[in-house]
Amino acid sequence: MKATYREVKADILCRITKGQWAPGSLIPNEVELAESYGCARATVNRAMRELADDGLIERRRKAGTRVRASPVRQARFDIPLVRSEIEDKGAEYRYSLVSRAIDEAPGWLRARLQLGADAQALHLVCMHYANGDPFQHEDRWINLEVLPQARDADFTQTGPNEWLVATIPFSTAEISFSAALADKELADCLACEAGAPVFTIERATWFEGDANTFVRLTYRPGHRMTTRY
Amino acid sequence: MKATYREVKADILCRITKGQWAPGSLIPNEVELAESYGCARATVNRAMRELADDGLIERRRKAGTRVRASPVRQARFDIPLVRSEIEDKGAEYRYSLVSRAIDEAPGWLRARLQLGADAQALHLVCMHYANGDPFQHEDRWINLEVLPQARDADFTQTGPNEWLVATIPFSTAEISFSAALADKELADCLACEAGAPVFTIERATWFEGDANTFVRLTYRPGHRMTTRY
DNA sequence: CGCAGAATATGATCTAGACATAAGCTCTAT
DNA sequence: ATAGAGCTTATGTCTAGATCATATTCTGCG
């Protein structure tokens, strides 16, 4: 009696995992649960809301709450700044600028970021090292229409990521993971064989509707991205 | 006045993105905010709690709430069943069992799942097709100590994933993404060249402390995993 | 029979107030 | 000086009651 929302949540979870409330079946409504747990309805509500967020149950007004037939399994990944990713492992971080150029944005980039016909972009290629070993290759494009200040920023000492985080505190992003082969240039930078399989992250970010940057991050071969849930 | 928790959340977010509340700075406390928004403290609390969940602010009792210096960017990925992943794209799903064997768990698997010395495991290799094209290769091990029923299950018509979801409604999992090269066998199954870069997901799941399954899912070359945040 | 509008059940959210808990502070006794 | 007791403060959680929003079902009219 007098359960906390954590206890209620745990108990409901338990009943689901134990099979007492089968997948697809209807769960008692908030009022009934509140009574049976001897707590307020808001407490049950919070427990249920969190379970719904976690993808375990499905709630619909009037229709009630049911256990999801196939729980939506979702994983959450932290996307850290490379610097912290490396330093958190206890390794020493080093940054280096490989190349810098101001170009017209190529077609694929204009398409991807919905840029105008002759949009100018700053193209940077950088490397991030952990204890002196190549860790991540960064191939970045910055939209100069939206971020003209980038033209004058100095990217020889610190990476564009840190500059961007400081300049644009928050933005929406589209991120995608894939596998690719290291070409000659990448292989040289990452000190691996050309043709090695590499894990790549691509991220495009927008701020108030305008695309500001696109980046392709390529990790040294063997990199894994792990999480628990 | 009389703001909803969504409005409060949006407004706080806005102040942060606009730089009005700088990274690292202290935000007014709940009571003050509730007054200024003309709502109850619980409303502000919910807005702030969600922002904290999203990694935008950091809250500590007594110390107050501050804007995170470098927002923890996190992406959430749904890990769907292959069947729904394929059907959601409007393609026709087909499943096929490649091989089935009961073996002693190999050393790497025992280590990974913390199994005993002579643990028996069911080893399945399956293929999932979208509109007849190879989509995903599944290399799965099921711990027979914990799931002896798997010995008698029929995996020729439906995949082990669906069987497992039905048998064990919920479990904790460790998931990791990486890039690999297709070897000869994989290349044959996925109808691609040996040496093609492939995206792989590995997942180990536990139920009440016991490992029940380990799976390596390999997607056809070119597969991307995308999300927005 | 079919559709528009009313009734209803249920989750979604809000309120005002209370107590719990952690963390920082000050003061006191050793 | 320092360990610890106790105060203060901000967030965390709970309560009981209420209103709102909406999907579903029911009802009556054409």
PDB file of N, CA, C and O (backbone and C1' of nucleotides) in Angstrom, chain D residues 13-28:
ATOM      1  P    DT D  13      11.585  11.665  -8.526  1.00  0.00           P
ATOM      2  O5'  DT D  13      10.300  11.655  -7.601  1.00  0.00           O
ATOM      3  C5'  DT D  13      10.411  11.098  -6.302  1.00  0.00           C
ATOM      4  C4'  DT D  13       9.138  11.348  -5.545  1.00  0.00           C
ATOM      5  C3'  DT D  13       7.879  10.844  -6.246  1.00  0.00           C
ATOM      6  O3'  DT D  13       7.422   9.718  -5.520  1.00  0.00           O
ATOM      7  C1'  DT D  13       7.561  12.935  -5.157  1.00  0.00           C
ATOM      8  P    DC D  14       6.149   8.918  -6.022  1.00  0.00           P
ATOM      9  O5'  DC D  14       4.986   9.578  -5.164  1.00  0.00           O
ATOM     10  C5'  DC D  14       5.063   9.510  -3.749  1.00  0.00           C
ATOM     11  C4'  DC D  14       3.897  10.280  -3.165  1.00  0.00           C
ATOM     12  C3'  DC D  14       2.549   9.912  -3.769  1.00  0.00           C
ATOM     13  O3'  DC D  14       1.728   9.316  -2.771  1.00  0.00           O
ATOM     14  C1'  DC D  14       2.835  12.273  -3.590  1.00  0.00           C
ATOM     15  P    DT D  15       0.218   8.863  -3.152  1.00  0.00           P
ATOM     16  O5'  DT D  15      -0.644  10.152  -2.824  1.00  0.00           O
ATOM     17  C5'  DT D  15      -0.480  10.814  -1.581  1.00  0.00           C
ATOM     18  C4'  DT D  15      -1.558  11.855  -1.424  1.00  0.00           C
ATOM     19  C3'  DT D  15      -2.901  11.458  -2.042  1.00  0.00           C
ATOM     20  O3'  DT D  15      -3.933  11.714  -1.102  1.00  0.00           O
ATOM     21  C1'  DT D  15      -2.195  13.572  -2.878  1.00  0.00           C
ATOM     22  P    DA D  16      -5.193  10.732  -1.016  1.00  0.00           P
ATOM     23  O5'  DA D  16      -6.381  11.729  -1.326  1.00  0.00           O
ATOM     24  C5'  DA D  16      -6.388  13.014  -0.704  1.00  0.00           C
ATOM     25  C4'  DA D  16      -7.166  13.960  -1.568  1.00  0.00           C
ATOM     26  C3'  DA D  16      -8.349  13.312  -2.303  1.00  0.00           C
ATOM     27  O3'  DA D  16      -9.504  14.075  -2.027  1.00  0.00           O
ATOM     28  C1'  DA D  16      -6.990  14.536  -3.816  1.00  0.00           C
ATOM     29  P    DG D  17     -10.912  13.650  -2.575  1.00  0.00           P
ATOM     30  O5'  DG D  17     -11.178  14.799  -3.638  1.00  0.00           O
ATOM     31  C5'  DG D  17     -10.818  16.140  -3.301  1.00  0.00           C
ATOM     32  C4'  DG D  17     -10.690  16.945  -4.567  1.00  0.00           C
ATOM     33  C3'  DG D  17     -11.807  16.669  -5.587  1.00  0.00           C
ATOM     34  O3'  DG D  17     -12.552  17.853  -5.810  1.00  0.00           O
ATOM     35  C1'  DG D  17      -9.666  16.770  -6.619  1.00  0.00           C
ATOM     36  P    DA D  18     -13.881  17.778  -6.691  1.00  0.00           P
ATOM     37  O5'  DA D  18     -13.411  18.424  -8.068  1.00  0.00           O
ATOM     38  C5'  DA D  18     -12.693  19.670  -8.029  1.00  0.00           C
ATOM     39  C4'  DA D  18     -12.057  19.916  -9.381  1.00  0.00           C
ATOM     40  C3'  DA D  18     -13.007  19.672 -10.547  1.00  0.00           C
ATOM     41  O3'  DA D  18     -13.397  20.925 -11.119  1.00  0.00           O
ATOM     42  C1'  DA D  18     -10.788  18.829 -10.957  1.00  0.00           C
ATOM     43  P    DT D  19     -14.464  20.931 -12.271  1.00  0.00           P
ATOM     44  O5'  DT D  19     -13.528  21.107 -13.555  1.00  0.00           O
ATOM     45  C5'  DT D  19     -12.457  22.055 -13.527  1.00  0.00           C
ATOM     46  C4'  DT D  19     -11.618  21.862 -14.778  1.00  0.00           C
ATOM     47  C3'  DT D  19     -12.433  21.772 -16.069  1.00  0.00           C
ATOM     48  O3'  DT D  19     -11.836  22.622 -17.031  1.00  0.00           O
ATOM     49  C1'  DT D  19     -10.978  19.931 -15.888  1.00  0.00           C
ATOM     50  P    DC D  20     -12.509  22.829 -18.431  1.00  0.00           P
ATOM     51  O5'  DC D  20     -11.553  21.988 -19.380  1.00  0.00           O
ATOM     52  C5'  DC D  20     -10.144  22.140 -19.252  1.00  0.00           C
ATOM     53  C4'  DC D  20      -9.438  21.198 -20.209  1.00  0.00           C
ATOM     54  C3'  DC D  20     -10.089  21.085 -21.585  1.00  0.00           C
ATOM     55  O3'  DC D  20      -9.059  21.195 -22.544  1.00  0.00           O
ATOM     56  C1'  DC D  20      -9.807  18.938 -20.633  1.00  0.00           C
ATOM     57  P    DA D  21      -9.389  21.231 -24.077  1.00  0.00           P
ATOM     58  O5'  DA D  21      -9.099  19.731 -24.491  1.00  0.00           O
ATOM     59  C5'  DA D  21      -7.811  19.194 -24.266  1.00  0.00           C
ATOM     60  C4'  DA D  21      -7.705  17.864 -24.949  1.00  0.00           C
ATOM     61  C3'  DA D  21      -8.339  17.808 -26.336  1.00  0.00           C
ATOM     62  O3'  DA D  21      -7.435  17.086 -27.152  1.00  0.00           O
ATOM     63  C1'  DA D  21      -9.359  16.178 -24.925  1.00  0.00           C
ATOM     64  P    DT D  22      -7.766  16.797 -28.671  1.00  0.00           P
ATOM     65  O5'  DT D  22      -8.340  15.328 -28.618  1.00  0.00           O
ATOM     66  C5'  DT D  22      -7.539  14.296 -28.061  1.00  0.00           C
ATOM     67  C4'  DT D  22      -8.323  12.999 -28.095  1.00  0.00           C
ATOM     68  C3'  DT D  22      -9.092  12.777 -29.401  1.00  0.00           C
ATOM     69  O3'  DT D  22      -8.942  11.422 -29.734  1.00  0.00           O
ATOM     70  C1'  DT D  22     -10.513  12.500 -27.587  1.00  0.00           C
ATOM     71  P    DA D  23      -8.663  11.003 -31.244  1.00  0.00           P
ATOM     72  O5'  DA D  23      -8.941   9.429 -31.188  1.00  0.00           O
ATOM     73  C5'  DA D  23      -8.377   8.687 -30.137  1.00  0.00           C
ATOM     74  C4'  DA D  23      -9.381   7.676 -29.631  1.00  0.00           C
ATOM     75  C3'  DA D  23     -10.118   6.922 -30.737  1.00  0.00           C
ATOM     76  O3'  DA D  23     -10.076   5.541 -30.417  1.00  0.00           O
ATOM     77  C1'  DA D  23     -11.681   7.923 -29.251  1.00  0.00           C
ATOM     78  P    DT D  24     -10.678   4.478 -31.423  1.00  0.00           P
ATOM     79  O5'  DT D  24     -12.095   4.162 -30.780  1.00  0.00           O
ATOM     80  C5'  DT D  24     -12.137   3.718 -29.432  1.00  0.00           C
ATOM     81  C4'  DT D  24     -13.573   3.669 -28.960  1.00  0.00           C
ATOM     82  C3'  DT D  24     -14.540   2.901 -29.878  1.00  0.00           C
ATOM     83  O3'  DT D  24     -15.020   1.802 -29.131  1.00  0.00           O
ATOM     84  C1'  DT D  24     -15.475   4.950 -29.121  1.00  0.00           C
ATOM     85  P    DT D  25     -15.976   0.725 -29.771  1.00  0.00           P
ATOM     86  O5'  DT D  25     -17.384   1.249 -29.221  1.00  0.00           O
ATOM     87  C5'  DT D  25     -17.507   1.583 -27.834  1.00  0.00           C
ATOM     88  C4'  DT D  25     -18.869   2.192 -27.586  1.00  0.00           C
ATOM     89  C3'  DT D  25     -20.027   1.474 -28.306  1.00  0.00           C
ATOM     90  O3'  DT D  25     -21.043   1.216 -27.340  1.00  0.00           O
ATOM     91  C1'  DT D  25     -20.108   3.806 -28.719  1.00  0.00           C
ATOM     92  P    DC D  26     -22.375   0.442 -27.707  1.00  0.00           P
ATOM     93  O5'  DC D  26     -23.413   1.645 -27.651  1.00  0.00           O
ATOM     94  C5'  DC D  26     -23.370   2.542 -26.533  1.00  0.00           C
ATOM     95  C4'  DC D  26     -24.377   3.653 -26.750  1.00  0.00           C
ATOM     96  C3'  DC D  26     -25.733   3.199 -27.296  1.00  0.00           C
ATOM     97  O3'  DC D  26     -26.749   3.824 -26.527  1.00  0.00           O
ATOM     98  C1'  DC D  26     -24.826   4.894 -28.681  1.00  0.00           C
ATOM     99  P    DT D  27     -28.276   3.406 -26.740  1.00  0.00           P
ATOM    100  O5'  DT D  27     -28.777   4.665 -27.568  1.00  0.00           O
ATOM    101  C5'  DT D  27     -28.402   5.991 -27.138  1.00  0.00           C
ATOM    102  C4'  DT D  27     -29.072   6.997 -28.047  1.00  0.00           C
ATOM    103  C3'  DT D  27     -30.424   6.544 -28.620  1.00  0.00           C
ATOM    104  O3'  DT D  27     -31.323   7.637 -28.556  1.00  0.00           O
ATOM    105  C1'  DT D  27     -28.970   7.114 -30.388  1.00  0.00           C
ATOM    106  P    DG D  28     -32.882   7.331 -28.725  1.00  0.00           P
ATOM    107  O5'  DG D  28     -33.218   8.389 -29.857  1.00  0.00           O
ATOM    108  C5'  DG D  28     -32.590   9.669 -29.825  1.00  0.00           C
ATOM    109  C4'  DG D  28     -32.523  10.226 -31.217  1.00  0.00           C
ATOM    110  C3'  DG D  28     -33.817  10.064 -32.024  1.00  0.00           C
ATOM    111  O3'  DG D  28     -34.035  11.258 -32.758  1.00  0.00           O
ATOM    112  C1'  DG D  28     -32.024   9.156 -33.235  1.00  0.00           C
TER     113       DG D  28
END
